[in-house]
Structures are given as C-alpha cells and as structure tokens.
Short mmCIF file of C-alpha atoms in Angstrom, two decimals:
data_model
loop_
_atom_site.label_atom_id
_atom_site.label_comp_id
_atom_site.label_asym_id
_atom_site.label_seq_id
_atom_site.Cartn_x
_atom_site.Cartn_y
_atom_site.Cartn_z
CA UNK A 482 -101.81 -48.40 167.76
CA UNK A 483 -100.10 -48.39 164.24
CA UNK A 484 -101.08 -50.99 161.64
CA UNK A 485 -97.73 -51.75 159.65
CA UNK A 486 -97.92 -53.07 156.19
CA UNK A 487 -94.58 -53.62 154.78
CA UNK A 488 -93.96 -53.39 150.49
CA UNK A 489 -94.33 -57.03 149.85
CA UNK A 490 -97.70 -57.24 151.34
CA UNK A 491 -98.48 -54.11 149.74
CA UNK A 492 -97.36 -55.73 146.25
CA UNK A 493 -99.17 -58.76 146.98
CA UNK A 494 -102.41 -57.34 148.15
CA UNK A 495 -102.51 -54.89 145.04
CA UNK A 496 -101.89 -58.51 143.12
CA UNK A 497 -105.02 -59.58 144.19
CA UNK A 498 -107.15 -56.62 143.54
CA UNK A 499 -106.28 -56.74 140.05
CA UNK A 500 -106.54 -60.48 139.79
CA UNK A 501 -110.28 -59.80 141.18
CA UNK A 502 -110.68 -56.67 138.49
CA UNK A 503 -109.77 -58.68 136.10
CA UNK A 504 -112.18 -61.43 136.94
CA UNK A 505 -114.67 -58.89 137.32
CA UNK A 506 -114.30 -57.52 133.41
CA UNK A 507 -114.05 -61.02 132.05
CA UNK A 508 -117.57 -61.64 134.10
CA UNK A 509 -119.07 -58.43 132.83
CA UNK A 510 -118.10 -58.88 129.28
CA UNK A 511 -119.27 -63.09 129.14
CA UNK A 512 -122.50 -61.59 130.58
CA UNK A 513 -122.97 -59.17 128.08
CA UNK A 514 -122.50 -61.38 124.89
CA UNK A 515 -124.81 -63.75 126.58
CA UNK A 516 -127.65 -61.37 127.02
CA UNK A 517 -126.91 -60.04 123.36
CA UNK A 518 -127.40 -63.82 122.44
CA UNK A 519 -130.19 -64.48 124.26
CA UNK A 520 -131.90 -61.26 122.87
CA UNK A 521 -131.01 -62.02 119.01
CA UNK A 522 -132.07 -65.31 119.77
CA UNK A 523 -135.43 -64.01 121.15
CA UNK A 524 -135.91 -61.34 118.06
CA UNK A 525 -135.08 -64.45 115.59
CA UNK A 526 -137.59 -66.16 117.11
CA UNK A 527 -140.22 -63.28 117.10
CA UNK A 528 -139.63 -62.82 113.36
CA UNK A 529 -140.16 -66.71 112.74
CA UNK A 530 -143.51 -66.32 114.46
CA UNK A 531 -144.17 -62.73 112.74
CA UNK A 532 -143.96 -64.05 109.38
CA UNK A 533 -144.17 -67.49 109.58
CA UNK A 534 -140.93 -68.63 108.00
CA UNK A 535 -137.11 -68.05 108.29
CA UNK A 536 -135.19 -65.36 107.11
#
C-alpha cells in the first residue's frame, strides 16, 4: 500500500510547518524579553533594597 501525496498538498503542508516555525520563534523570542524583564526588574528591585534608595 502506497501513500500518494500530490505537489499541492505537499506545498500546503510545508505552508503550515513554517507558519508553526514561525509561531514558534515569535514565542521563543516574547519569552525571552519577558524573562530579561522580569530579571532587571528583580535586580532593580534588589538594589532598591541593597542601598535603600533609587538609582
């Protein structure tokens, strides 16, 4: 038994993997700039507390 996959659904299934690559970087990159955030934000806060003041 032969599974036949003609060019179109070839196209359109290698359509979709990049659609879900894509997706996939834009996740990865949002994530990382929010845990950079969160960190800084975290530090900044440790700093207040270390010397009692801003900056």
């Amino acid at each position: 038994m032969a599974l036949y996959i003609d060019d179109a659904e070839v196209e359109q299934l290698a359509e979709e993997v990049v659609a879900l690559m894509e997706t996939t970087v834009e996740v990865a990159i949002r994530t990382a700039i929010v845990e950079k955030i969160e960190r800084r934000k975290t530090e900044y806060a440790e700093e207040i507390d270390s010397t009692g003041r801003q900056g």
